[in-house]
Coordinates of C-alpha atoms in Angstrom, one line a residue:
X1 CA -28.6 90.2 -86.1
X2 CA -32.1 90.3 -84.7
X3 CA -33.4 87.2 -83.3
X4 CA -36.6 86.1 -82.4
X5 CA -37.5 84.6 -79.5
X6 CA -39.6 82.0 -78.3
X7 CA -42.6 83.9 -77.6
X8 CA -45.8 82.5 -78.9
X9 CA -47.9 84.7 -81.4
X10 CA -50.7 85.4 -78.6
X11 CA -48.0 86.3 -76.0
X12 CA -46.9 89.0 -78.3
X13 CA -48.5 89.5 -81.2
X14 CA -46.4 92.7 -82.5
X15 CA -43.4 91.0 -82.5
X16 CA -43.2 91.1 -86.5
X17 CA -42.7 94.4 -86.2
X18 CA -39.4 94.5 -84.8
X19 CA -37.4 93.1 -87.5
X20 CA -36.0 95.7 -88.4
X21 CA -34.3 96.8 -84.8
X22 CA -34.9 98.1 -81.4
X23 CA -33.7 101.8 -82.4
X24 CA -36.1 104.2 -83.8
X25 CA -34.9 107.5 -84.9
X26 CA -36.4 109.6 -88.0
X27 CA -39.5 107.5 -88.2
X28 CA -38.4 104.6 -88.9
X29 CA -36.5 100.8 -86.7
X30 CA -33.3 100.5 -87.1
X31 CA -30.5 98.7 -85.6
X32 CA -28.1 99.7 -83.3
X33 CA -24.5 100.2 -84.4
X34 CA -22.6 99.3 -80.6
X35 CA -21.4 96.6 -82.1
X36 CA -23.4 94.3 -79.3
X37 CA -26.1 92.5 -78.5
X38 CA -28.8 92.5 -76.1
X39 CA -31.8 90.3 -75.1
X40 CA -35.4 90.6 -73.9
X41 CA -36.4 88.3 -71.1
X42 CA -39.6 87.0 -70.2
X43 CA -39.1 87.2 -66.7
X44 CA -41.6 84.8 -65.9
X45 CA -39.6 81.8 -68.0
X46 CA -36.7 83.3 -68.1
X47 CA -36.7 82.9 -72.1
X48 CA -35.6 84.9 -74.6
X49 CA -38.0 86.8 -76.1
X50 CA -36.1 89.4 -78.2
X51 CA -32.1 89.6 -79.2
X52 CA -31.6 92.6 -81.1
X53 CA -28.5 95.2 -81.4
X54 CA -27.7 97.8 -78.6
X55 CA -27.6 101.6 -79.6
X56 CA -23.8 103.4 -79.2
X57 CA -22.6 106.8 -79.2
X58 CA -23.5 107.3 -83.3
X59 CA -26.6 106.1 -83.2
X60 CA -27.3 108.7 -79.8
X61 CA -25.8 111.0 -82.5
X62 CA -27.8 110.3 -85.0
X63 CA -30.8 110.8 -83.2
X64 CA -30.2 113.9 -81.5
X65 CA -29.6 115.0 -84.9
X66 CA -32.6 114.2 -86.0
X67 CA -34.7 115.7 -83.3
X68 CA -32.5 118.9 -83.6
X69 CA -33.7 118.8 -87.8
X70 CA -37.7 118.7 -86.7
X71 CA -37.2 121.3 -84.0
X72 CA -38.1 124.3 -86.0
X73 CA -41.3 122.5 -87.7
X74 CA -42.3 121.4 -85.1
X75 CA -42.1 124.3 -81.9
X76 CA -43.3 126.4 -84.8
X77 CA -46.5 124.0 -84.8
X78 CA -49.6 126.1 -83.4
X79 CA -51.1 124.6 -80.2
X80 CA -53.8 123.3 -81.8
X81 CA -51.9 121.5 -84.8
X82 CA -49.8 119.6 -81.5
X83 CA -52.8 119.0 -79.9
X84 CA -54.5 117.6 -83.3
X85 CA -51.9 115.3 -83.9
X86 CA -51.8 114.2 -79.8
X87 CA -55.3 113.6 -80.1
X88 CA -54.9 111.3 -83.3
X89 CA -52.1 109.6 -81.2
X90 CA -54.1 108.6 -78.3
X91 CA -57.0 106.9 -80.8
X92 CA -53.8 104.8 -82.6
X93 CA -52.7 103.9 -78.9
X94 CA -56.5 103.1 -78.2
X95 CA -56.9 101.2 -81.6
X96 CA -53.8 99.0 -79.9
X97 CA -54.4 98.7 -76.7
X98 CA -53.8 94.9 -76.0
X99 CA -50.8 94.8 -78.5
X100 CA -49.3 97.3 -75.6
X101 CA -50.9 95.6 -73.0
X102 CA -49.0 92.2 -74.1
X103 CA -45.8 93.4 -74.8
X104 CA -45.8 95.5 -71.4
X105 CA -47.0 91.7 -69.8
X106 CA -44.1 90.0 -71.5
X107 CA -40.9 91.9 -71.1
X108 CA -41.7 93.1 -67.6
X109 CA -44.2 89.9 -66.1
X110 CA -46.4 92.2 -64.7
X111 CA -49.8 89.9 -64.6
X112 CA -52.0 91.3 -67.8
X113 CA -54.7 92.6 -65.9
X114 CA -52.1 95.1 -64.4
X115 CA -51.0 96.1 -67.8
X116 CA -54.8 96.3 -69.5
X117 CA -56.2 97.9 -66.6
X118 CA -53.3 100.4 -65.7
X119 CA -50.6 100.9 -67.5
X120 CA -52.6 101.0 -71.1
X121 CA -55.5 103.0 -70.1
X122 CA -53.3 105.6 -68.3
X123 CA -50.8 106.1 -70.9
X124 CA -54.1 106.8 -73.3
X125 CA -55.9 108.8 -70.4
X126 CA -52.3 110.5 -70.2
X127 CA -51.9 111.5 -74.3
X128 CA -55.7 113.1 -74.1
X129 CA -54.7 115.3 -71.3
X130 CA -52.1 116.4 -72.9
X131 CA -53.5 116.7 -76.1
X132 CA -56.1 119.6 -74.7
X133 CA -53.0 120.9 -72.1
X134 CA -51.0 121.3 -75.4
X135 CA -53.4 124.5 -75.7
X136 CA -53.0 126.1 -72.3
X137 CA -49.6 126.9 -72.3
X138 CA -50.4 129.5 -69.4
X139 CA -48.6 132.6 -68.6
X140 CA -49.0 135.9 -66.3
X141 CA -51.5 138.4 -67.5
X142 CA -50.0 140.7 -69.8
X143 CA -49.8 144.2 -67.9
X144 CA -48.3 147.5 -67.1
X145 CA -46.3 146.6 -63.9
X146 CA -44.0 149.8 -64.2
X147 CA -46.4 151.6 -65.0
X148 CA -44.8 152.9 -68.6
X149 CA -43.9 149.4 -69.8
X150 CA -46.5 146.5 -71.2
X151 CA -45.4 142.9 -70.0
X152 CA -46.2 139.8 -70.5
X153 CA -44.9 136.4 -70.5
X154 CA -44.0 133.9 -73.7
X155 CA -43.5 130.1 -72.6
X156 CA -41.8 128.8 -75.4
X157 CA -40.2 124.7 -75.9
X158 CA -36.6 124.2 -74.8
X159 CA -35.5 122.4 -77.8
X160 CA -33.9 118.5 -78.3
X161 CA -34.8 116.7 -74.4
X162 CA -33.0 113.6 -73.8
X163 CA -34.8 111.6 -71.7
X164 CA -34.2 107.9 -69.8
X165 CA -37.0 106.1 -68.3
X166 CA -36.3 102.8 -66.1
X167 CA -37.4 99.3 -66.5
X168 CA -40.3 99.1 -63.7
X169 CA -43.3 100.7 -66.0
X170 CA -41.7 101.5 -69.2
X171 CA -44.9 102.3 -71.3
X172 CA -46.0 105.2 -68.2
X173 CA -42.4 106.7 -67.8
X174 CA -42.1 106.7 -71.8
X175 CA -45.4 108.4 -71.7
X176 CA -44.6 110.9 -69.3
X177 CA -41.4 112.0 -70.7
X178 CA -42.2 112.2 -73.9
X179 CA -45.8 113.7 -73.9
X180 CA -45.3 117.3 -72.0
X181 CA -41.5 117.3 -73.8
X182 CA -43.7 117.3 -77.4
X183 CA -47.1 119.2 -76.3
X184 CA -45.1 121.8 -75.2
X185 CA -43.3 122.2 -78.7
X186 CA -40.1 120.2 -78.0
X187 CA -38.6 116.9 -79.6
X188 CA -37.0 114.0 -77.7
X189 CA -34.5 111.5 -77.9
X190 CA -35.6 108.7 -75.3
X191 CA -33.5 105.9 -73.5
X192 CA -35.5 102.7 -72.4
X193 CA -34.2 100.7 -70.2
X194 CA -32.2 97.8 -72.2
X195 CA -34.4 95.5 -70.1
X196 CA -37.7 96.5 -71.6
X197 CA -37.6 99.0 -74.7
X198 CA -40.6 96.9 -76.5
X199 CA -43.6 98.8 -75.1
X200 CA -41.3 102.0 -76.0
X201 CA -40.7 101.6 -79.5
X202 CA -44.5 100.4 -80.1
X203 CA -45.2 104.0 -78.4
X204 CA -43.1 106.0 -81.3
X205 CA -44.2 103.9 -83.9
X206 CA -47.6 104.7 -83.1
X207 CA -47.0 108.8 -82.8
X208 CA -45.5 108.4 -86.1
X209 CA -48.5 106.2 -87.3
X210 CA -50.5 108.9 -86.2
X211 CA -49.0 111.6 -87.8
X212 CA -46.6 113.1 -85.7
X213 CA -43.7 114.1 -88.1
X214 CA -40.3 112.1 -87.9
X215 CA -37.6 113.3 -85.7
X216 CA -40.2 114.4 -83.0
X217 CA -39.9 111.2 -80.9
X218 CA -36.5 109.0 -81.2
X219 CA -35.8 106.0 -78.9
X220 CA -31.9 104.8 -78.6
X221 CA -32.1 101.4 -76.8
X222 CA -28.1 101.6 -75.2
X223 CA -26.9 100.6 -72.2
X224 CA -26.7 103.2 -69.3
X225 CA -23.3 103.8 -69.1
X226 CA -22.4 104.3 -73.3
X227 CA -25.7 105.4 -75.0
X228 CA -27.6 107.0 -71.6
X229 CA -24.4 109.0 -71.0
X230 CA -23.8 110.2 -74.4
X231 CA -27.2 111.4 -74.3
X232 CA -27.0 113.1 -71.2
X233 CA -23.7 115.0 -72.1
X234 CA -24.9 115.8 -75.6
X235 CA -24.0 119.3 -76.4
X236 CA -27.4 119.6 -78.8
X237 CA -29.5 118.0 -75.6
X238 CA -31.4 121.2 -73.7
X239 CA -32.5 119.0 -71.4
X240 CA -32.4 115.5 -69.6
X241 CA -35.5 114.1 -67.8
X242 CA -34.5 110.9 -65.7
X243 CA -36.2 108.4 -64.0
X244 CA -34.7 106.0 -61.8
X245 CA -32.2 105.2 -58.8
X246 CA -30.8 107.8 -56.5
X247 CA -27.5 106.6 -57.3
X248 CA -27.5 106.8 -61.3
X249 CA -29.7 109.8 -60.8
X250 CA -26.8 111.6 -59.0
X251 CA -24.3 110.8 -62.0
X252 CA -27.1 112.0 -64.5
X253 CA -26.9 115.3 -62.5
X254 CA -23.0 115.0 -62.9
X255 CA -22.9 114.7 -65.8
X256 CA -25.7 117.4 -67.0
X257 CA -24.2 119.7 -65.1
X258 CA -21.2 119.7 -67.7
X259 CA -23.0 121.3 -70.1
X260 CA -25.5 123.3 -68.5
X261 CA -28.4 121.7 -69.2
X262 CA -31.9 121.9 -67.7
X263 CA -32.9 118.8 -65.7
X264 CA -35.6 116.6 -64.1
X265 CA -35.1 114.0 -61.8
X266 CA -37.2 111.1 -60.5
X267 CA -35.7 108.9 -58.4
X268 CA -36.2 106.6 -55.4
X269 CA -38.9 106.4 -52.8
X270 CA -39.2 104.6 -49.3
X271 CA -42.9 105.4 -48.9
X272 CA -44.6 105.4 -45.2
X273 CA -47.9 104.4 -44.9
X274 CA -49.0 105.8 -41.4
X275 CA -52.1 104.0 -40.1
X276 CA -53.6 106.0 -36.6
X277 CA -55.5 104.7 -34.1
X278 CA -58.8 105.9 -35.5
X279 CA -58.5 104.3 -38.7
X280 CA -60.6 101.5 -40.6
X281 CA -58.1 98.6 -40.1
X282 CA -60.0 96.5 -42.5
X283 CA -59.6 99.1 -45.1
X284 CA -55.8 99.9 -43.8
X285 CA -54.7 95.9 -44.1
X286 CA -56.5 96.0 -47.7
X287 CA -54.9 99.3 -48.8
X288 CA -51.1 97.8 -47.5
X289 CA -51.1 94.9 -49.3
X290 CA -52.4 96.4 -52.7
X291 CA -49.6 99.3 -52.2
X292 CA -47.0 96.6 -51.0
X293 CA -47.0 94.3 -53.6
X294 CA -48.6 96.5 -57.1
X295 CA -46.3 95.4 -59.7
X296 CA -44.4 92.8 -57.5
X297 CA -43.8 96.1 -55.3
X298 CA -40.7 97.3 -58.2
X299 CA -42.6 100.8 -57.9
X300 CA -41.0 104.0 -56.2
X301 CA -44.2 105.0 -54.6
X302 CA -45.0 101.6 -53.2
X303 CA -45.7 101.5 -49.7
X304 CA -42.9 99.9 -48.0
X305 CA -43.0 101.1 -44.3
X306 CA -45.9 100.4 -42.5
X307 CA -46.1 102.7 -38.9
X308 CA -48.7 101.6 -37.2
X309 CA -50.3 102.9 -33.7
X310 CA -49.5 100.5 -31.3
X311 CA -53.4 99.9 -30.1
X312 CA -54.0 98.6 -34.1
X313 CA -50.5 96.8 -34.1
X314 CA -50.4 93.6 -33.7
X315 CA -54.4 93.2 -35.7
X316 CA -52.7 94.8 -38.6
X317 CA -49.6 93.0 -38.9
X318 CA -51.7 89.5 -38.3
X319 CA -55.0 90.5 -41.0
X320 CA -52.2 92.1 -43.1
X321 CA -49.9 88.7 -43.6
X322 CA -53.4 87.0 -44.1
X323 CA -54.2 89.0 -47.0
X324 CA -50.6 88.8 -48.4
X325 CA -50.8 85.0 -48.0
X326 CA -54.2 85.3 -50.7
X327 CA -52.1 86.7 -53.0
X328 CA -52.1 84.5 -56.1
X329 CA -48.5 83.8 -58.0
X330 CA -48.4 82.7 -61.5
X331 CA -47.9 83.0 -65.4
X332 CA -48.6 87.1 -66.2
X333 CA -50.7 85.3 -69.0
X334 CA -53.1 83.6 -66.9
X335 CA -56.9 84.9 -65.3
X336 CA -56.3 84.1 -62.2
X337 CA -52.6 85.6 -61.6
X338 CA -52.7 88.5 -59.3
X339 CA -48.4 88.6 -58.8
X340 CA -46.0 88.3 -61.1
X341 CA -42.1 87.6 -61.2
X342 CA -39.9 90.6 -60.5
X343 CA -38.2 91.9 -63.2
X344 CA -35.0 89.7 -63.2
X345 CA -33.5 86.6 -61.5
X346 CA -30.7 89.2 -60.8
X347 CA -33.0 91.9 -58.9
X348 CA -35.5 88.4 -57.1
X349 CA -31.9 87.5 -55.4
X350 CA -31.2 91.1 -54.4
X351 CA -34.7 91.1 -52.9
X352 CA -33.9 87.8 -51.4
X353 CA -30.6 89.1 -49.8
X354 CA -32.7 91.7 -47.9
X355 CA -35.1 89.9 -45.9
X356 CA -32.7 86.9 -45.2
X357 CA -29.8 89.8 -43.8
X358 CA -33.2 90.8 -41.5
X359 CA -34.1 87.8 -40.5
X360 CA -31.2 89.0 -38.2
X361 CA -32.7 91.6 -36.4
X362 CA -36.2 91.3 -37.1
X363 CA -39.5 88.8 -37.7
X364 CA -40.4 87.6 -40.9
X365 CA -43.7 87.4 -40.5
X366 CA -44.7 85.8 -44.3
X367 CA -43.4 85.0 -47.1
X368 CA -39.6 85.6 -47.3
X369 CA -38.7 83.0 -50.0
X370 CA -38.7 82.0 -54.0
X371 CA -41.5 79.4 -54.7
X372 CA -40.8 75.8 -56.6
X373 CA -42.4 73.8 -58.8
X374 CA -43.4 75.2 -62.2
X375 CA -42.3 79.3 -60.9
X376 CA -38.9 78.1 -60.0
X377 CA -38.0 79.0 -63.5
X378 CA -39.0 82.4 -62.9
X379 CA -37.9 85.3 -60.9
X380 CA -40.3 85.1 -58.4
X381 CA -40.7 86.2 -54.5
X382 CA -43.3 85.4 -52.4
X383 CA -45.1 88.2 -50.9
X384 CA -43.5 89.3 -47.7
X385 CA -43.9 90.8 -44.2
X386 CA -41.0 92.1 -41.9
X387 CA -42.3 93.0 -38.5
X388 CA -40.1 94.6 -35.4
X389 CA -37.3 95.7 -37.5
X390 CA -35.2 99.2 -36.2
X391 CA -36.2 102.3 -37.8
X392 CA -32.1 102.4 -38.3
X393 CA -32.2 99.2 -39.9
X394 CA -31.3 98.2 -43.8
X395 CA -35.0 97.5 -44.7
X396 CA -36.2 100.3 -43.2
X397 CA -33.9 102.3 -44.8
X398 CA -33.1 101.4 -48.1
X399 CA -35.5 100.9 -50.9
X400 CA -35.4 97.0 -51.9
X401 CA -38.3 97.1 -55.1
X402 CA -39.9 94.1 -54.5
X403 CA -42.5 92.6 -53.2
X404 CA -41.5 93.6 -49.2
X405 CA -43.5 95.8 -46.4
X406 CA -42.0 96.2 -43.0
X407 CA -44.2 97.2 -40.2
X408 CA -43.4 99.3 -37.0
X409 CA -45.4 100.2 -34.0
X410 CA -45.5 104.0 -32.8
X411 CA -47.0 105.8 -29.8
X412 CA -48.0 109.0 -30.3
X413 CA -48.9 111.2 -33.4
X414 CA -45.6 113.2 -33.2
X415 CA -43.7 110.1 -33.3
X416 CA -45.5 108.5 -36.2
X417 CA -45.1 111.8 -38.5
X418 CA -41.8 112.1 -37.4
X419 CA -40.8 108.2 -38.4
X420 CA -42.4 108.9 -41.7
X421 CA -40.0 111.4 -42.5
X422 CA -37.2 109.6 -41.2
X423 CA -35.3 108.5 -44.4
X424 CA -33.6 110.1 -46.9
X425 CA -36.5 109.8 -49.4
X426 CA -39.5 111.8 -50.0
X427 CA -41.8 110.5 -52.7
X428 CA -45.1 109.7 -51.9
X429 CA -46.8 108.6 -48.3
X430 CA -50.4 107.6 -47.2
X431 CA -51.6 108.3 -43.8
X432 CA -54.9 106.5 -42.7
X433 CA -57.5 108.0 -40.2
X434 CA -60.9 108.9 -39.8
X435 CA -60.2 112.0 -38.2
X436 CA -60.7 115.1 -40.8
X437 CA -58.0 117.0 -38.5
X438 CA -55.4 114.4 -37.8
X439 CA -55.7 113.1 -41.2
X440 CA -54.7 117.0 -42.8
X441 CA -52.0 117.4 -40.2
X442 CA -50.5 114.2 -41.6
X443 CA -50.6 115.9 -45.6
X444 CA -48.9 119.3 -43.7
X445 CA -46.2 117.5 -42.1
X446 CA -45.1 114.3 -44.1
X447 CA -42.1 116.1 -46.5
X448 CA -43.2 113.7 -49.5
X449 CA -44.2 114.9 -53.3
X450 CA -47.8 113.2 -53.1
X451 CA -49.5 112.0 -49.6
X452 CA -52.5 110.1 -49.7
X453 CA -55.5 109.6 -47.3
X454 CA -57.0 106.2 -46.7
X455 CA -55.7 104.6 -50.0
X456 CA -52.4 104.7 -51.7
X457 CA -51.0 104.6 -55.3
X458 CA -53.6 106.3 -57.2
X459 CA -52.6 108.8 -60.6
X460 CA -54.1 110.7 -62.2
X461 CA -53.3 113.1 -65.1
X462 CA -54.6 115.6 -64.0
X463 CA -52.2 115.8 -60.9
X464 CA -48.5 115.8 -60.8
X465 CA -45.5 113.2 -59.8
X466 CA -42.3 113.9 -58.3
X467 CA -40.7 114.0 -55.2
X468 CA -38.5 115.9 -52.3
X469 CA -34.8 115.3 -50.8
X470 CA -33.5 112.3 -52.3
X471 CA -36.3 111.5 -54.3
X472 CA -35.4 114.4 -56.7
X473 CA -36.9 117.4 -58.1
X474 CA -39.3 118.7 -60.8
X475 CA -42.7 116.8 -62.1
X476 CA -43.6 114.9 -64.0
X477 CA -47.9 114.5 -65.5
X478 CA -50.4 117.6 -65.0
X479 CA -50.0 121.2 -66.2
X480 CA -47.1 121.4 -64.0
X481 CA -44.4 119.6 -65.8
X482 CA -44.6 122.4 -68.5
X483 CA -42.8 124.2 -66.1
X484 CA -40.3 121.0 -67.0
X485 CA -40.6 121.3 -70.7
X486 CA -40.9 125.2 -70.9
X487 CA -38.3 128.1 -71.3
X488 CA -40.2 131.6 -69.7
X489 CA -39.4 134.4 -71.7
X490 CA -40.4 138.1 -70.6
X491 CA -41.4 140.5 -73.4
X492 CA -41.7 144.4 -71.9
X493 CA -43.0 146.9 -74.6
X494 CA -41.7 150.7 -73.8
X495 CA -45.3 152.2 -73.7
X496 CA -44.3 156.4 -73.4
X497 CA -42.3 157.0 -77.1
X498 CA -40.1 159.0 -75.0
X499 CA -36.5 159.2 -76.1
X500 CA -34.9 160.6 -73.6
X501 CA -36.2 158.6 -70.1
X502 CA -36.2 159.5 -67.1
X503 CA -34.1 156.8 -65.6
X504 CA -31.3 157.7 -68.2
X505 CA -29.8 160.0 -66.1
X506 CA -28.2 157.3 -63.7
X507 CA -26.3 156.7 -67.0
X508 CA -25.8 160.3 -68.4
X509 CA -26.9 163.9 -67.6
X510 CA -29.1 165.5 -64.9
X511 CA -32.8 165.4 -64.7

């Protein structure tokens, strides 16, 4: 049965609207059919906020089914009908904003001026682009490349795109799966994370609100491993889209590949943040903390390895834990909270297991424990700074989401681009100079999906998201992820009425 939780009206003020369960398929909540239960946690109390029924293989079923129904209707929409209804869409969102904003706050503890001044405004900013991209579907100029054919190029939508987005921003990852997967003519089953589907479900309602026809957008809230699975192998799915670890992403590929299904991946990132001689340390120390710690750090473009030129070294590293030591802990509710808990007690002690294994081999500069008193109910870290570690070392290496920066010296320019591309990953990357010359040498050489210069974490939707190596493949945002969410058909016209042709005779008969 769904439960309420103890959440108070102003905390999150949509929660009537959930009664009737945590799966939306058709247009309208149900509840899940698994035959279990999950809960919503605010992270900061670690109180329930939400019980409510997981999704199983039928209900995955179900939904696929349903997008499969509003296909035809749908990809036989004309651009400007789907880019009508986006436009309505992002005005609902708008109309709602602090609903989101709340919700978003609550299930995640991201502090509420993260969610009202990020994650709402750029999921609006992101349906409006959209809404006018919906009409450019772009192709190659139709033309006579043979010379006695006409050609030209159709982009036409896949069909049913099962998508799963991950627990660290689920309004933005619902947004960016599902808003090219529908602009370009597609529908879409969606997987939140069990964690956090609330922001996700208030998303679909609102399309629907708005106009969008049922079956377009269906969210199944299932655990990875039964629901995200059977989506994934789902003979009627065209396509996956997945965001989240390297690890689960590689058994997402596993098990796409079964049925030959195209697929997106967005995985995990071990940014470097290369700071030269030359640069404005002031600016450099300012820029590290904000992309350390943005969103308690749980964010795959989050600058987590700090290479800094050995003349600017040991400034940085003492201005830097300054800055993090101003950081402000506290309720995601109150005005003056600039950090909030990470997203479980379960991923705060992983976190935790991290910097004490350093403390090993490296400094701890700041930071490097849970705070008491009133946030010891919570799952919060204190910002942290790791100095002196190996570049071979585990915090280096591996991506820990939270609230952690390491910092290393280097020598020489070589030796700085080539420790920023010295892990597996290759997501995003900021490099920090005042040189014009240096500065583009470091956007040439870093192998990373996005690079920076003299700030780091900035969107926008105009621009894509996605990453190299191990950080996966395809993008998501911007005109390019049509080339996601697109199928590219080309249609050649015979041009000469000629029956007999010329290159027939490598078939039959003489010229």
């Amino acid at each position: 049965m769904h439960n309420p939780g103890n959440a108070t009206p102003d905390r999150f003020p949509a929660a009537e609207r959930f009664e009737e369960g945590a799966q939306f398929i058709a247009g309208r909540l149900t509840r899940g059919t698994s035959g279990r239960t999950h809960a919503v946690v605010d992270p900061a109390s670690g109180e329930e906020v939400l019980r409510y029924e997981l999704a199983g293989p039928a209900d995955v079923d179900r939904a696929v089914a349903a997008a499969r129904e509003a296909f035809p209707g749908w990809a036989g929409a004309t651009p400007g009908e789907r880019s009508d209804a986006l436009h309505r869409f992002a005005a609902v969102l708008a109309d709602r904003a602090e609903d989101f904003a709340r919700a978003e706050s609550l299930q995640c503890g991201k502090p509420l001026k993260l969610s009202r001044e990020f994650d709402v405004p750029g999921t609006i900013d992101n349906t409006a682009f959209f809404a006018g991209a919906a009409r450019h579907l772009q192709g190659q100029s139709a033309g006579e490349y043979s010379g006695d054919h006409t050609s030209y190029i159709r982009r036409e939508p896949i069909g049913v795109v099962g998508s799963i987005a991950p627990w660290n921003y689920p309004l933005q990852m619902a947004a960016w799966k599902v808003l090219p997967a529908i602009a370009a003519g597609n529908t879409i089953v969606l997987k939140p994370a069990e964690l956090t589907p609330l922001t996700s479900l208030l998303f679909a309602r609102a399309a629907t609100d708005a106009g969008i026809p049922d079956g377009v957008i269906n969210i199944v809230t299932g655990t990875g491993r039964e629901a995200g699975e059977h989506l994934v192998g789902h003979p009627d799915v065209a396509m996956t889209s997945f965001t989240g670890s390297t690890a689960v992403g590689k058994r997402v590929a596993e098990v796409a590949t079964a049925t030959v299904k195209r697929l997106h991946l967005e995985l995990g990132g071990k940014a470097p943040f290369v700071v030269f001689d030359d640069a404005d340390p002031e600016a450099a120390a300012h820029g590290a903390v904000a992309g350390a710690l943005i969103n308690t750090g749980q964010d795959c473009t989050a600058a987590t390895r700090a290479y800094v030129q050995r003349p600017l070294y040991e400034a940085f590293v003492e201005r830097t834990a300054a800055l993090m030591e101003s950081v402000r802990l506290g309720d995601p509710f109150a005005a003056g909270t600039d950090l909030g808990p990470l997203i479980s007690h379960v991923q705060r002690d992983r976190v935790a297991g991290f910097v004490d294994r350093a403390r090993a081999y490296a400094r701890v500069v700041t930071g490097g424990e849970a705070p008491g008193g009133e946030l010891a109910k919570g799952a919060y870290y204190r910002p942290t700074l790791i100095a002196d570690a190996a570049q071979d070392s585990e915090v280096v290496q591996s991506e820990i989401f939270g609230p952690v920066l390491v910092v290393l010296p280097f020598d020489t320019d070589d030796e700085g681009i080539a420790l920023a591309n010295d892990t597996p990953y290759g997501l995003a990357a900021s490099a920090w100079s005042r040189d014009v010359y240096r500065a583009n040498r470091a956007t040439r050489e870093i192998k990373a999906g996005c690079v920076w210069v003299n700030d780091h974490i900035p969107i926008i939707s105009e621009m894509p998201h996605g990453g190299h190596k191990s950080s996966g493949y395809g993008k998501d945002m911007s005109a390019y992820s049509f080339e996601e969410y697109t199928q590219i058909k080309h249609v050649m016209f015979d041009n000469t009425a000629v029956a007999a042709k010329d290159w027939h005779r490598t078939v039959f008969g003489d010229r």
